mmCIF file of C-alpha atoms in Angstrom:
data_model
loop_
_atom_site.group_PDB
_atom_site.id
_atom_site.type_symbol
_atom_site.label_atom_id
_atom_site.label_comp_id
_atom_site.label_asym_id
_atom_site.label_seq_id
_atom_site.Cartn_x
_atom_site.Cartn_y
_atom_site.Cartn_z
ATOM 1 C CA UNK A 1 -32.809 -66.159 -44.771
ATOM 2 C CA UNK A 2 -34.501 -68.886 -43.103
ATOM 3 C CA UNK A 3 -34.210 -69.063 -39.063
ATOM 4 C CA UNK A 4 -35.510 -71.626 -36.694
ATOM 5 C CA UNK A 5 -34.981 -72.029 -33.416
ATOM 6 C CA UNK A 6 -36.420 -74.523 -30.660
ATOM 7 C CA UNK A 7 -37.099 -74.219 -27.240
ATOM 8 C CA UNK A 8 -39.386 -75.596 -24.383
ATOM 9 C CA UNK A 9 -36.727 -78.266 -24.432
ATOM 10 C CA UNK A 10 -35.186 -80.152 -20.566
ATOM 11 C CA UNK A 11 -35.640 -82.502 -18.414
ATOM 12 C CA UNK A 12 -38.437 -84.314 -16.429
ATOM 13 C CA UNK A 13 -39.670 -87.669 -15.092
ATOM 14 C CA UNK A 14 -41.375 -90.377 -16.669
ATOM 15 C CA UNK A 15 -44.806 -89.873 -17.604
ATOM 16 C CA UNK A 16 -44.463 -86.018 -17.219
ATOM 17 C CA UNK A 17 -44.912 -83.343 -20.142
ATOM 18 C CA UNK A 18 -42.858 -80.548 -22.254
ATOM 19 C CA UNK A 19 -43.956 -78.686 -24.785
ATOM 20 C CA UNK A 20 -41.286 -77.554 -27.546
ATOM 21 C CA UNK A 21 -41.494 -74.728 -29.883
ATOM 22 C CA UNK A 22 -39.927 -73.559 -32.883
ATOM 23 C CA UNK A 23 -39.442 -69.821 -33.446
ATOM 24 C CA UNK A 24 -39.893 -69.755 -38.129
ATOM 25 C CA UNK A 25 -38.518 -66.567 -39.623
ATOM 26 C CA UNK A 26 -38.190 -66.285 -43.323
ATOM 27 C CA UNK A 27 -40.141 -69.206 -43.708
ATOM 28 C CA UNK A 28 -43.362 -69.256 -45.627
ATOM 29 C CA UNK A 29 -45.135 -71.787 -44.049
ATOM 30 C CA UNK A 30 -47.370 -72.237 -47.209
ATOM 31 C CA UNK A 31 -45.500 -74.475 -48.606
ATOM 32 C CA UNK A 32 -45.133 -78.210 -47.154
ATOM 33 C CA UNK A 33 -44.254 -78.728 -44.470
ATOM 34 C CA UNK A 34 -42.737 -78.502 -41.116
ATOM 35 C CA UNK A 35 -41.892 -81.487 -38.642
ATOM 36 C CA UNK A 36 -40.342 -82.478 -35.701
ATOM 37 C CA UNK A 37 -37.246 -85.009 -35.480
ATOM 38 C CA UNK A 38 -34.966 -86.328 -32.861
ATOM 39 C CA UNK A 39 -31.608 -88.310 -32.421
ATOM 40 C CA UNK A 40 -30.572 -90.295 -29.372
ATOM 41 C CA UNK A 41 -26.783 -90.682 -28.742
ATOM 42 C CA UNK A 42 -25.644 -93.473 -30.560
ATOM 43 C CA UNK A 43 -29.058 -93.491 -32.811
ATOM 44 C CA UNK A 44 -30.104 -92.209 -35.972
ATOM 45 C CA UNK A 45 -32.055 -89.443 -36.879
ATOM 46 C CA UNK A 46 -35.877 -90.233 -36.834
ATOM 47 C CA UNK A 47 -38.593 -88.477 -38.054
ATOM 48 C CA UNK A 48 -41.518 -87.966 -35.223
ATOM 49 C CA UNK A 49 -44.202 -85.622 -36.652
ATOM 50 C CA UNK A 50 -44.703 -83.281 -39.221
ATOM 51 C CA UNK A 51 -47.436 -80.909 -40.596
ATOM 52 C CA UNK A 52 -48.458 -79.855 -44.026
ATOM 53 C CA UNK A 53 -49.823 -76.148 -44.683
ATOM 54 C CA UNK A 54 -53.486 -77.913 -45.094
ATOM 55 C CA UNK A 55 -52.805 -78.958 -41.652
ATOM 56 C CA UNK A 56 -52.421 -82.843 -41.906
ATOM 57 C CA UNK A 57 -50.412 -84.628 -39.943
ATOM 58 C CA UNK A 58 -48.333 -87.434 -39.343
ATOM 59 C CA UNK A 59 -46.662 -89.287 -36.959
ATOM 60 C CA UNK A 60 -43.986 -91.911 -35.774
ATOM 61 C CA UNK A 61 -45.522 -94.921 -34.222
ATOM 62 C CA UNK A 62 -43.529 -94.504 -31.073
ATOM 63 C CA UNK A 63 -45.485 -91.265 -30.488
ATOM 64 C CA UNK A 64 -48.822 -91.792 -31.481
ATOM 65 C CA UNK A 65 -51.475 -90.461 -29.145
ATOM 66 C CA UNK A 66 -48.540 -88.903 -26.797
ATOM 67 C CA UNK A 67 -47.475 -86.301 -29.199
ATOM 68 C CA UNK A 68 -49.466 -83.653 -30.801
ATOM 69 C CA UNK A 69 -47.987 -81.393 -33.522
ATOM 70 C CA UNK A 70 -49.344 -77.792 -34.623
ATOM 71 C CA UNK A 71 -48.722 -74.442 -35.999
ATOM 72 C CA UNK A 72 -49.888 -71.060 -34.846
ATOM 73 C CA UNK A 73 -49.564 -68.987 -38.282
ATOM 74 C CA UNK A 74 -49.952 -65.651 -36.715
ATOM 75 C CA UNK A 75 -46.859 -66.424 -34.230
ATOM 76 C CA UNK A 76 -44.803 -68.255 -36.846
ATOM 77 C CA UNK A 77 -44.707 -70.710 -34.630
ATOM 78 C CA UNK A 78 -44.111 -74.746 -34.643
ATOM 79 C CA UNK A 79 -45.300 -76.707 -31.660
ATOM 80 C CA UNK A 80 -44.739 -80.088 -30.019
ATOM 81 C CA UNK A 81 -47.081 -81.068 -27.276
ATOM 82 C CA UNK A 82 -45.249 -84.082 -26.003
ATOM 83 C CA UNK A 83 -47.162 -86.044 -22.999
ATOM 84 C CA UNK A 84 -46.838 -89.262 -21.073
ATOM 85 C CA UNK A 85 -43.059 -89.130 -21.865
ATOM 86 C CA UNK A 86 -40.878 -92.326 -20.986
ATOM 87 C CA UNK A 87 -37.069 -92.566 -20.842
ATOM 88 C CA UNK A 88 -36.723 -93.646 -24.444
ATOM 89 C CA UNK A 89 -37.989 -89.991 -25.302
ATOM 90 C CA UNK A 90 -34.822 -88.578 -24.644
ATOM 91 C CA UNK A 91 -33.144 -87.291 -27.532
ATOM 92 C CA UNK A 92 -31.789 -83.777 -28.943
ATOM 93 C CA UNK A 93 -35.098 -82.434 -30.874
ATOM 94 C CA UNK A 94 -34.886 -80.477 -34.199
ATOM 95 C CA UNK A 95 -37.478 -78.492 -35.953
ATOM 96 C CA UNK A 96 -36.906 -78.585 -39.936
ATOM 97 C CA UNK A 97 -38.627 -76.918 -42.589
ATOM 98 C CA UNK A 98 -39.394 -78.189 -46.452
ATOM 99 C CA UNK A 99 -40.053 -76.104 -49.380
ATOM 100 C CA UNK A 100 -42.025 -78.051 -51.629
ATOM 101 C CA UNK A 101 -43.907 -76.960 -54.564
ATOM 102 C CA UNK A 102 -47.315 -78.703 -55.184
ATOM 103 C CA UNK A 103 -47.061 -81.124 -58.169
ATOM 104 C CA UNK A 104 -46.084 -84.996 -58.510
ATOM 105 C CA UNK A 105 -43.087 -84.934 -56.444
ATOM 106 C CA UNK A 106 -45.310 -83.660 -53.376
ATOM 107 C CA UNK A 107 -48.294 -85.607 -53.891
ATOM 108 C CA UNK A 108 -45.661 -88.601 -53.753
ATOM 109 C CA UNK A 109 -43.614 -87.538 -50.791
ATOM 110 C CA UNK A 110 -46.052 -85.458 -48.199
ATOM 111 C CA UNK A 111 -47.106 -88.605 -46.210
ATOM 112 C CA UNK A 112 -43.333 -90.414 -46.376
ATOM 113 C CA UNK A 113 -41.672 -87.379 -45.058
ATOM 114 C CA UNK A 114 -40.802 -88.684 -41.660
ATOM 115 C CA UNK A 115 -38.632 -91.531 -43.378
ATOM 116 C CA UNK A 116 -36.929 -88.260 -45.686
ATOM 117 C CA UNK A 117 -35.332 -85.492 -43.380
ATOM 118 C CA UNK A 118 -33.138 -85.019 -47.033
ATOM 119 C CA UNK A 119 -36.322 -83.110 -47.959
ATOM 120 C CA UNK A 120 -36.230 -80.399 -45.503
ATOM 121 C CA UNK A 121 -33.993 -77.624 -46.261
ATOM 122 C CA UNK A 122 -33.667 -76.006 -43.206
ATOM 123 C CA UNK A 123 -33.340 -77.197 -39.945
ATOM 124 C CA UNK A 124 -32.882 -75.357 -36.056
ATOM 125 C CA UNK A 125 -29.885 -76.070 -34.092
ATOM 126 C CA UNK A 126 -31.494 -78.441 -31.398
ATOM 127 C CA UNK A 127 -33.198 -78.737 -28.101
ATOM 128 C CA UNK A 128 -32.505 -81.781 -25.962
ATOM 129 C CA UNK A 129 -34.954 -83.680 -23.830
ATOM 130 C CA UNK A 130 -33.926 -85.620 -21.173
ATOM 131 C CA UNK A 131 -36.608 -88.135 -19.404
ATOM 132 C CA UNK A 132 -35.455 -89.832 -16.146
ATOM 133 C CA UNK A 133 -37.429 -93.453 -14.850
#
């Protein structure tokens, strides 16, 4: 059974830093991929980064050059290095995993995956972020 759960989330000024993890059990991390989305109140879910087991990444526009996403294999661990945060950061964060097997359907879908949280099957139960001006 497949466990994640975040946590590094709270709050902090504008222009500060947090750094989020995601504790992965069960998971093989081998397949694609792992990411990073968030939902304001009153907002839809949006994808903000997410990393492939060959180590690519993406990334929302919004958080390009703020955020950095990783993995530490040996900890089973998913990180979110968020820095230079502003008030429109705040959101409840989820980590989400996808199983994906290699073949057409992932050589299609590994670089639209922020626009397709459908594709990851697993998901933790949320950490919120809170940035104050």
């Amino acid at each position: 059974q497949v466990q994640l759960v975040e946590s590094g989330g709270g709050s902090v000024q504008a222009g500060g830093s947090l750094r989020l993890s995601c504790a992965a059990s069960g998971y093989t991390y081998s397949s694609c991929c792992m990411g990073w989305f968030r939902q304001a109140p009153g907002k839809e879910r949006e994808g903000v980064a997410v990393i492939d087991s060959d180590g690519s990444t993406s990334y929302a526009d919004s958080v390009k050059g703020r955020f950095t996403i990783s993995v530490d294999n040996a900890k089973n661990t998913l990180y979110l290095q968020m820095n230079s945060l502003k008030p429109e950061d705040t959101a409840m964060y989820y980590c989400a995993a996808a199983s994906i097997p290699r073949g057409t359907w992932y050589s299609f879908i590994r670089f639209r995956l922020l626009s397709r949280p459908d594709q990851f099957e697993y998901w933790g139960q949320g950490d919120l972020v809170t940035v104050s001006s």
